[in-house]
């Protein structure tokens, strides 16, 4: 396999999400330190046993922060198929080109179509009913499984079995060019 026939993308949670978690952690730490240091009356009984409070206010809030520092999704596309790795959430998933009926780049609405970002391994059919009531063609949108971190652009896969997968991307133009170059991009109207 030639090196130029590989598309690689590594996605991480946005800087906004990581900064937000850091701010929440710092505020929590400040409240904890002030409560212990100044013996504030409302906190007096709350801080009577210091060891559980250290765990709850210092160690426990670090866990989501560490999670968002190491969480990433790697997307590798080559002549053989598509590999998606989501450390530490799931093992690598491979989609062979022979099993893919359609592959195209589209804009998606993570909250409406999949119930949010992340690894969505179930169909979000609740909203499909709402689309049918509004006479919107629900087969034209995702409503399958999704692996996304953020954003609103992704590679929509429709497998030969009828199963749908949305793979989020932050590099949609580059991915489109690559899929055209290896002749795997489907034209969907």
JSON list of C-alpha atoms in Angstrom, two decimals:
[
{"chain": "A", "resi": 1, "resn": "UNK", "atom": "CA", "xyz": [0.00, 0.00, 0.00]},
{"chain": "A", "resi": 2, "resn": "UNK", "atom": "CA", "xyz": [1.41, 3.39, -0.97]},
{"chain": "A", "resi": 3, "resn": "UNK", "atom": "CA", "xyz": [1.80, 6.07, 1.69]},
{"chain": "A", "resi": 4, "resn": "UNK", "atom": "CA", "xyz": [-0.19, 8.65, -0.32]},
{"chain": "A", "resi": 5, "resn": "UNK", "atom": "CA", "xyz": [-3.24, 6.35, -0.28]},
{"chain": "A", "resi": 6, "resn": "UNK", "atom": "CA", "xyz": [-3.85, 6.82, 3.43]},
{"chain": "A", "resi": 7, "resn": "UNK", "atom": "CA", "xyz": [-6.02, 9.46, 5.06]},
{"chain": "A", "resi": 8, "resn": "UNK", "atom": "CA", "xyz": [-5.40, 9.87, 8.79]},
{"chain": "A", "resi": 9, "resn": "UNK", "atom": "CA", "xyz": [-7.23, 12.06, 11.29]},
{"chain": "A", "resi": 10, "resn": "UNK", "atom": "CA", "xyz": [-6.96, 12.17, 15.07]},
{"chain": "A", "resi": 11, "resn": "UNK", "atom": "CA", "xyz": [-9.74, 14.04, 16.89]},
{"chain": "A", "resi": 12, "resn": "UNK", "atom": "CA", "xyz": [-9.79, 15.17, 20.50]},
{"chain": "A", "resi": 13, "resn": "UNK", "atom": "CA", "xyz": [-12.44, 17.00, 22.54]},
{"chain": "A", "resi": 14, "resn": "UNK", "atom": "CA", "xyz": [-12.41, 20.72, 21.82]},
{"chain": "A", "resi": 15, "resn": "UNK", "atom": "CA", "xyz": [-10.31, 23.18, 23.77]},
{"chain": "A", "resi": 16, "resn": "UNK", "atom": "CA", "xyz": [-13.58, 24.73, 24.99]},
{"chain": "A", "resi": 17, "resn": "UNK", "atom": "CA", "xyz": [-14.68, 21.48, 26.66]},
{"chain": "A", "resi": 18, "resn": "UNK", "atom": "CA", "xyz": [-11.28, 20.93, 28.27]},
{"chain": "A", "resi": 19, "resn": "UNK", "atom": "CA", "xyz": [-11.12, 24.56, 29.46]},
{"chain": "A", "resi": 20, "resn": "UNK", "atom": "CA", "xyz": [-14.66, 24.35, 30.86]},
{"chain": "A", "resi": 21, "resn": "UNK", "atom": "CA", "xyz": [-13.74, 21.24, 32.87]},
{"chain": "A", "resi": 22, "resn": "UNK", "atom": "CA", "xyz": [-10.60, 22.95, 34.15]},
{"chain": "A", "resi": 23, "resn": "UNK", "atom": "CA", "xyz": [-12.59, 26.00, 35.29]},
{"chain": "A", "resi": 24, "resn": "UNK", "atom": "CA", "xyz": [-15.14, 23.80, 37.10]},
{"chain": "A", "resi": 25, "resn": "UNK", "atom": "CA", "xyz": [-12.28, 21.93, 38.78]},
{"chain": "A", "resi": 26, "resn": "UNK", "atom": "CA", "xyz": [-10.57, 25.15, 39.91]},
{"chain": "A", "resi": 27, "resn": "UNK", "atom": "CA", "xyz": [-13.85, 26.60, 41.27]},
{"chain": "A", "resi": 28, "resn": "UNK", "atom": "CA", "xyz": [-14.49, 23.35, 43.15]},
{"chain": "A", "resi": 29, "resn": "UNK", "atom": "CA", "xyz": [-10.96, 23.42, 44.56]},
{"chain": "A", "resi": 30, "resn": "UNK", "atom": "CA", "xyz": [-11.29, 27.06, 45.65]},
{"chain": "A", "resi": 31, "resn": "UNK", "atom": "CA", "xyz": [-14.58, 26.37, 47.45]},
{"chain": "A", "resi": 32, "resn": "UNK", "atom": "CA", "xyz": [-13.01, 23.37, 49.16]},
{"chain": "A", "resi": 33, "resn": "UNK", "atom": "CA", "xyz": [-9.88, 25.25, 50.28]},
{"chain": "A", "resi": 34, "resn": "UNK", "atom": "CA", "xyz": [-11.88, 28.27, 51.50]},
{"chain": "A", "resi": 35, "resn": "UNK", "atom": "CA", "xyz": [-14.29, 26.03, 53.39]},
{"chain": "A", "resi": 36, "resn": "UNK", "atom": "CA", "xyz": [-11.49, 24.20, 55.18]},
{"chain": "A", "resi": 37, "resn": "UNK", "atom": "CA", "xyz": [-9.20, 27.22, 55.72]},
{"chain": "A", "resi": 38, "resn": "UNK", "atom": "CA", "xyz": [-11.66, 29.73, 57.11]},
{"chain": "A", "resi": 39, "resn": "UNK", "atom": "CA", "xyz": [-13.98, 27.38, 59.03]},
{"chain": "A", "resi": 40, "resn": "UNK", "atom": "CA", "xyz": [-17.03, 28.84, 57.35]},
{"chain": "A", "resi": 41, "resn": "UNK", "atom": "CA", "xyz": [-20.05, 27.90, 59.49]},
{"chain": "A", "resi": 42, "resn": "UNK", "atom": "CA", "xyz": [-22.21, 26.33, 56.75]},
{"chain": "A", "resi": 43, "resn": "UNK", "atom": "CA", "xyz": [-19.26, 24.12, 55.83]},
{"chain": "A", "resi": 44, "resn": "UNK", "atom": "CA", "xyz": [-18.29, 23.21, 59.43]},
{"chain": "A", "resi": 45, "resn": "UNK", "atom": "CA", "xyz": [-20.24, 19.96, 59.67]},
{"chain": "A", "resi": 46, "resn": "UNK", "atom": "CA", "xyz": [-19.71, 19.26, 55.99]},
{"chain": "A", "resi": 47, "resn": "UNK", "atom": "CA", "xyz": [-15.92, 19.27, 56.41]},
{"chain": "A", "resi": 48, "resn": "UNK", "atom": "CA", "xyz": [-15.81, 17.42, 59.75]},
{"chain": "A", "resi": 49, "resn": "UNK", "atom": "CA", "xyz": [-14.31, 14.32, 58.14]},
{"chain": "A", "resi": 50, "resn": "UNK", "atom": "CA", "xyz": [-11.57, 15.65, 55.88]},
{"chain": "A", "resi": 51, "resn": "UNK", "atom": "CA", "xyz": [-10.48, 12.48, 54.06]},
{"chain": "A", "resi": 52, "resn": "UNK", "atom": "CA", "xyz": [-13.72, 11.81, 52.17]},
{"chain": "A", "resi": 53, "resn": "UNK", "atom": "CA", "xyz": [-13.81, 15.51, 51.32]},
{"chain": "A", "resi": 54, "resn": "UNK", "atom": "CA", "xyz": [-10.31, 15.35, 49.86]},
{"chain": "A", "resi": 55, "resn": "UNK", "atom": "CA", "xyz": [-11.42, 12.47, 47.67]},
{"chain": "A", "resi": 56, "resn": "UNK", "atom": "CA", "xyz": [-14.70, 14.11, 46.62]},
{"chain": "A", "resi": 57, "resn": "UNK", "atom": "CA", "xyz": [-13.27, 17.56, 45.96]},
{"chain": "A", "resi": 58, "resn": "UNK", "atom": "CA", "xyz": [-9.78, 16.93, 44.66]},
{"chain": "A", "resi": 59, "resn": "UNK", "atom": "CA", "xyz": [-9.43, 13.40, 43.28]},
{"chain": "A", "resi": 60, "resn": "UNK", "atom": "CA", "xyz": [-12.91, 12.69, 41.90]},
{"chain": "A", "resi": 61, "resn": "UNK", "atom": "CA", "xyz": [-13.17, 15.84, 39.73]},
{"chain": "A", "resi": 62, "resn": "UNK", "atom": "CA", "xyz": [-9.83, 14.97, 38.14]},
{"chain": "A", "resi": 63, "resn": "UNK", "atom": "CA", "xyz": [-11.27, 11.82, 36.55]},
{"chain": "A", "resi": 64, "resn": "UNK", "atom": "CA", "xyz": [-13.33, 13.58, 33.81]},
{"chain": "A", "resi": 65, "resn": "UNK", "atom": "CA", "xyz": [-10.37, 15.87, 33.17]},
{"chain": "A", "resi": 66, "resn": "UNK", "atom": "CA", "xyz": [-8.01, 12.95, 32.70]},
{"chain": "A", "resi": 67, "resn": "UNK", "atom": "CA", "xyz": [-10.64, 11.23, 30.54]},
{"chain": "A", "resi": 68, "resn": "UNK", "atom": "CA", "xyz": [-10.87, 14.22, 28.19]},
{"chain": "A", "resi": 69, "resn": "UNK", "atom": "CA", "xyz": [-7.07, 14.49, 28.01]},
{"chain": "A", "resi": 70, "resn": "UNK", "atom": "CA", "xyz": [-6.60, 10.90, 26.82]},
{"chain": "A", "resi": 71, "resn": "UNK", "atom": "CA", "xyz": [-9.86, 10.40, 24.85]},
{"chain": "A", "resi": 72, "resn": "UNK", "atom": "CA", "xyz": [-9.39, 10.53, 21.11]},
{"chain": "A", "resi": 73, "resn": "UNK", "atom": "CA", "xyz": [-10.79, 9.11, 17.90]},
{"chain": "A", "resi": 74, "resn": "UNK", "atom": "CA", "xyz": [-8.46, 8.05, 15.10]},
{"chain": "A", "resi": 75, "resn": "UNK", "atom": "CA", "xyz": [-9.87, 7.68, 11.61]},
{"chain": "A", "resi": 76, "resn": "UNK", "atom": "CA", "xyz": [-7.77, 5.87, 9.01]},
{"chain": "A", "resi": 77, "resn": "UNK", "atom": "CA", "xyz": [-8.99, 5.47, 5.42]},
{"chain": "A", "resi": 78, "resn": "UNK", "atom": "CA", "xyz": [-7.09, 3.46, 2.83]},
{"chain": "A", "resi": 79, "resn": "UNK", "atom": "CA", "xyz": [-7.65, 1.28, -0.24]},
{"chain": "A", "resi": 80, "resn": "UNK", "atom": "CA", "xyz": [-8.88, -1.62, 1.90]},
{"chain": "A", "resi": 81, "resn": "UNK", "atom": "CA", "xyz": [-11.45, 0.24, 4.01]},
{"chain": "A", "resi": 82, "resn": "UNK", "atom": "CA", "xyz": [-11.98, 2.49, 7.01]},
{"chain": "A", "resi": 83, "resn": "UNK", "atom": "CA", "xyz": [-10.55, 1.92, 10.48]},
{"chain": "A", "resi": 84, "resn": "UNK", "atom": "CA", "xyz": [-11.93, 3.83, 13.48]},
{"chain": "A", "resi": 85, "resn": "UNK", "atom": "CA", "xyz": [-10.15, 3.68, 16.83]},
{"chain": "A", "resi": 86, "resn": "UNK", "atom": "CA", "xyz": [-11.64, 5.30, 19.91]},
{"chain": "A", "resi": 87, "resn": "UNK", "atom": "CA", "xyz": [-9.23, 5.06, 22.83]},
{"chain": "A", "resi": 88, "resn": "UNK", "atom": "CA", "xyz": [-10.14, 4.24, 25.61]},
{"chain": "A", "resi": 89, "resn": "UNK", "atom": "CA", "xyz": [-13.86, 3.85, 24.84]},
{"chain": "A", "resi": 90, "resn": "UNK", "atom": "CA", "xyz": [-13.88, 1.10, 22.22]},
{"chain": "A", "resi": 91, "resn": "UNK", "atom": "CA", "xyz": [-11.60, -1.15, 20.20]},
{"chain": "A", "resi": 92, "resn": "UNK", "atom": "CA", "xyz": [-10.84, -0.55, 16.56]},
{"chain": "A", "resi": 93, "resn": "UNK", "atom": "CA", "xyz": [-13.74, -0.95, 14.13]},
{"chain": "A", "resi": 94, "resn": "UNK", "atom": "CA", "xyz": [-13.03, -1.87, 10.52]},
{"chain": "A", "resi": 95, "resn": "UNK", "atom": "CA", "xyz": [-15.35, -1.20, 7.59]},
{"chain": "A", "resi": 96, "resn": "UNK", "atom": "CA", "xyz": [-14.20, -2.97, 4.42]},
{"chain": "A", "resi": 97, "resn": "UNK", "atom": "CA", "xyz": [-15.05, -1.19, 1.14]},
{"chain": "A", "resi": 98, "resn": "UNK", "atom": "CA", "xyz": [-16.77, -4.36, -0.10]},
{"chain": "A", "resi": 99, "resn": "UNK", "atom": "CA", "xyz": [-19.25, -4.05, 2.82]},
{"chain": "A", "resi": 100, "resn": "UNK", "atom": "CA", "xyz": [-20.00, -0.35, 2.17]},
{"chain": "A", "resi": 101, "resn": "UNK", "atom": "CA", "xyz": [-22.81, 0.54, -0.22]},
{"chain": "A", "resi": 102, "resn": "UNK", "atom": "CA", "xyz": [-22.56, 4.35, 0.13]},
{"chain": "A", "resi": 103, "resn": "UNK", "atom": "CA", "xyz": [-19.89, 6.64, 1.58]},
{"chain": "A", "resi": 104, "resn": "UNK", "atom": "CA", "xyz": [-20.41, 10.39, 1.45]},
{"chain": "A", "resi": 105, "resn": "UNK", "atom": "CA", "xyz": [-19.62, 13.53, 3.41]},
{"chain": "A", "resi": 106, "resn": "UNK", "atom": "CA", "xyz": [-22.58, 15.38, 4.89]},
{"chain": "A", "resi": 107, "resn": "UNK", "atom": "CA", "xyz": [-23.57, 17.88, 7.52]},
{"chain": "A", "resi": 108, "resn": "UNK", "atom": "CA", "xyz": [-25.30, 16.30, 10.51]},
{"chain": "A", "resi": 109, "resn": "UNK", "atom": "CA", "xyz": [-27.08, 17.48, 13.66]},
{"chain": "A", "resi": 110, "resn": "UNK", "atom": "CA", "xyz": [-25.56, 15.49, 16.51]},
{"chain": "A", "resi": 111, "resn": "UNK", "atom": "CA", "xyz": [-28.25, 16.28, 19.09]},
{"chain": "A", "resi": 112, "resn": "UNK", "atom": "CA", "xyz": [-31.22, 15.76, 16.78]},
{"chain": "A", "resi": 113, "resn": "UNK", "atom": "CA", "xyz": [-29.99, 12.75, 14.86]},
{"chain": "A", "resi": 114, "resn": "UNK", "atom": "CA", "xyz": [-27.88, 10.84, 17.38]},
{"chain": "A", "resi": 115, "resn": "UNK", "atom": "CA", "xyz": [-28.68, 12.25, 20.80]},
{"chain": "A", "resi": 116, "resn": "UNK", "atom": "CA", "xyz": [-25.35, 14.06, 21.07]},
{"chain": "A", "resi": 117, "resn": "UNK", "atom": "CA", "xyz": [-21.68, 13.49, 20.38]},
{"chain": "A", "resi": 118, "resn": "UNK", "atom": "CA", "xyz": [-19.64, 10.46, 21.35]},
{"chain": "A", "resi": 119, "resn": "UNK", "atom": "CA", "xyz": [-19.95, 6.78, 20.55]},
{"chain": "A", "resi": 120, "resn": "UNK", "atom": "CA", "xyz": [-23.63, 6.16, 19.85]},
{"chain": "A", "resi": 121, "resn": "UNK", "atom": "CA", "xyz": [-24.20, 2.47, 19.30]},
{"chain": "A", "resi": 122, "resn": "UNK", "atom": "CA", "xyz": [-28.00, 2.57, 19.07]},
{"chain": "A", "resi": 123, "resn": "UNK", "atom": "CA", "xyz": [-30.41, 4.09, 16.60]},
{"chain": "A", "resi": 124, "resn": "UNK", "atom": "CA", "xyz": [-31.95, 7.32, 17.82]},
{"chain": "A", "resi": 125, "resn": "UNK", "atom": "CA", "xyz": [-35.44, 6.48, 16.53]},
{"chain": "A", "resi": 126, "resn": "UNK", "atom": "CA", "xyz": [-37.39, 8.77, 18.87]},
{"chain": "A", "resi": 127, "resn": "UNK", "atom": "CA", "xyz": [-36.73, 11.81, 16.69]},
{"chain": "A", "resi": 128, "resn": "UNK", "atom": "CA", "xyz": [-37.48, 9.87, 13.50]},
{"chain": "A", "resi": 129, "resn": "UNK", "atom": "CA", "xyz": [-41.14, 9.80, 14.53]},
{"chain": "A", "resi": 130, "resn": "UNK", "atom": "CA", "xyz": [-41.05, 13.58, 14.89]},
{"chain": "A", "resi": 131, "resn": "UNK", "atom": "CA", "xyz": [-39.57, 13.92, 11.40]},
{"chain": "A", "resi": 132, "resn": "UNK", "atom": "CA", "xyz": [-42.30, 11.74, 9.94]},
{"chain": "A", "resi": 133, "resn": "UNK", "atom": "CA", "xyz": [-44.92, 13.99, 11.48]},
{"chain": "A", "resi": 134, "resn": "UNK", "atom": "CA", "xyz": [-43.28, 16.96, 9.78]},
{"chain": "A", "resi": 135, "resn": "UNK", "atom": "CA", "xyz": [-43.15, 15.10, 6.42]},
{"chain": "A", "resi": 136, "resn": "UNK", "atom": "CA", "xyz": [-39.35, 15.13, 6.31]},
{"chain": "A", "resi": 137, "resn": "UNK", "atom": "CA", "xyz": [-37.72, 12.19, 4.57]},
{"chain": "A", "resi": 138, "resn": "UNK", "atom": "CA", "xyz": [-36.10, 10.43, 7.54]},
{"chain": "A", "resi": 139, "resn": "UNK", "atom": "CA", "xyz": [-34.20, 8.00, 5.32]},
{"chain": "A", "resi": 140, "resn": "UNK", "atom": "CA", "xyz": [-32.13, 10.90, 4.00]},
{"chain": "A", "resi": 141, "resn": "UNK", "atom": "CA", "xyz": [-30.58, 11.55, 7.41]},
{"chain": "A", "resi": 142, "resn": "UNK", "atom": "CA", "xyz": [-28.47, 9.48, 9.78]},
{"chain": "A", "resi": 143, "resn": "UNK", "atom": "CA", "xyz": [-30.35, 7.78, 12.60]},
{"chain": "A", "resi": 144, "resn": "UNK", "atom": "CA", "xyz": [-27.89, 4.96, 12.86]},
{"chain": "A", "resi": 145, "resn": "UNK", "atom": "CA", "xyz": [-24.75, 4.54, 14.87]},
{"chain": "A", "resi": 146, "resn": "UNK", "atom": "CA", "xyz": [-22.29, 7.38, 15.30]},
{"chain": "A", "resi": 147, "resn": "UNK", "atom": "CA", "xyz": [-18.72, 7.99, 16.39]},
{"chain": "A", "resi": 148, "resn": "UNK", "atom": "CA", "xyz": [-18.18, 11.72, 16.80]},
{"chain": "A", "resi": 149, "resn": "UNK", "atom": "CA", "xyz": [-16.36, 14.09, 19.13]},
{"chain": "A", "resi": 150, "resn": "UNK", "atom": "CA", "xyz": [-17.56, 17.51, 18.05]},
{"chain": "A", "resi": 151, "resn": "UNK", "atom": "CA", "xyz": [-18.58, 19.47, 15.02]},
{"chain": "A", "resi": 152, "resn": "UNK", "atom": "CA", "xyz": [-21.28, 18.91, 12.44]},
{"chain": "A", "resi": 153, "resn": "UNK", "atom": "CA", "xyz": [-19.53, 17.30, 9.46]},
{"chain": "A", "resi": 154, "resn": "UNK", "atom": "CA", "xyz": [-18.98, 13.61, 8.99]},
{"chain": "A", "resi": 155, "resn": "UNK", "atom": "CA", "xyz": [-18.55, 10.63, 6.73]},
{"chain": "A", "resi": 156, "resn": "UNK", "atom": "CA", "xyz": [-21.92, 8.88, 6.37]},
{"chain": "A", "resi": 157, "resn": "UNK", "atom": "CA", "xyz": [-21.60, 5.17, 5.70]},
{"chain": "A", "resi": 158, "resn": "UNK", "atom": "CA", "xyz": [-24.47, 3.00, 4.55]},
{"chain": "A", "resi": 159, "resn": "UNK", "atom": "CA", "xyz": [-23.46, -0.65, 4.71]},
{"chain": "A", "resi": 160, "resn": "UNK", "atom": "CA", "xyz": [-24.75, -3.39, 2.43]},
{"chain": "A", "resi": 161, "resn": "UNK", "atom": "CA", "xyz": [-26.73, -4.70, 5.41]},
{"chain": "A", "resi": 162, "resn": "UNK", "atom": "CA", "xyz": [-28.61, -1.37, 5.61]},
{"chain": "A", "resi": 163, "resn": "UNK", "atom": "CA", "xyz": [-26.83, -0.32, 8.80]},
{"chain": "A", "resi": 164, "resn": "UNK", "atom": "CA", "xyz": [-25.82, 3.36, 8.94]},
{"chain": "A", "resi": 165, "resn": "UNK", "atom": "CA", "xyz": [-22.73, 4.83, 10.58]},
{"chain": "A", "resi": 166, "resn": "UNK", "atom": "CA", "xyz": [-21.73, 8.47, 10.98]},
{"chain": "A", "resi": 167, "resn": "UNK", "atom": "CA", "xyz": [-18.01, 9.08, 11.49]},
{"chain": "A", "resi": 168, "resn": "UNK", "atom": "CA", "xyz": [-17.35, 12.67, 12.54]},
{"chain": "A", "resi": 169, "resn": "UNK", "atom": "CA", "xyz": [-14.55, 14.62, 10.92]},
{"chain": "A", "resi": 170, "resn": "UNK", "atom": "CA", "xyz": [-12.94, 18.02, 11.32]},
{"chain": "A", "resi": 171, "resn": "UNK", "atom": "CA", "xyz": [-11.29, 17.76, 7.89]},
{"chain": "A", "resi": 172, "resn": "UNK", "atom": "CA", "xyz": [-14.26, 17.23, 5.58]},
{"chain": "A", "resi": 173, "resn": "UNK", "atom": "CA", "xyz": [-12.73, 18.90, 2.48]},
{"chain": "A", "resi": 174, "resn": "UNK", "atom": "CA", "xyz": [-9.52, 16.89, 2.72]},
{"chain": "A", "resi": 175, "resn": "UNK", "atom": "CA", "xyz": [-11.50, 13.69, 3.28]},
{"chain": "A", "resi": 176, "resn": "UNK", "atom": "CA", "xyz": [-13.70, 14.46, 0.26]},
{"chain": "A", "resi": 177, "resn": "UNK", "atom": "CA", "xyz": [-10.62, 15.00, -1.91]},
{"chain": "A", "resi": 178, "resn": "UNK", "atom": "CA", "xyz": [-9.06, 11.77, -0.65]},
{"chain": "A", "resi": 179, "resn": "UNK", "atom": "CA", "xyz": [-12.22, 9.71, -1.25]},
{"chain": "A", "resi": 180, "resn": "UNK", "atom": "CA", "xyz": [-12.47, 11.14, -4.77]},
{"chain": "A", "resi": 181, "resn": "UNK", "atom": "CA", "xyz": [-8.82, 10.29, -5.40]},
{"chain": "A", "resi": 182, "resn": "UNK", "atom": "CA", "xyz": [-9.30, 6.63, -4.40]},
{"chain": "A", "resi": 183, "resn": "UNK", "atom": "CA", "xyz": [-12.69, 6.57, -6.18]},
{"chain": "A", "resi": 184, "resn": "UNK", "atom": "CA", "xyz": [-14.78, 5.67, -3.11]},
{"chain": "A", "resi": 185, "resn": "UNK", "atom": "CA", "xyz": [-16.96, 8.78, -2.73]},
{"chain": "A", "resi": 186, "resn": "UNK", "atom": "CA", "xyz": [-20.65, 8.18, -3.42]},
{"chain": "A", "resi": 187, "resn": "UNK", "atom": "CA", "xyz": [-22.79, 10.85, -5.07]},
{"chain": "A", "resi": 188, "resn": "UNK", "atom": "CA", "xyz": [-25.97, 11.35, -3.06]},
{"chain": "A", "resi": 189, "resn": "UNK", "atom": "CA", "xyz": [-28.62, 13.90, -3.95]}
]
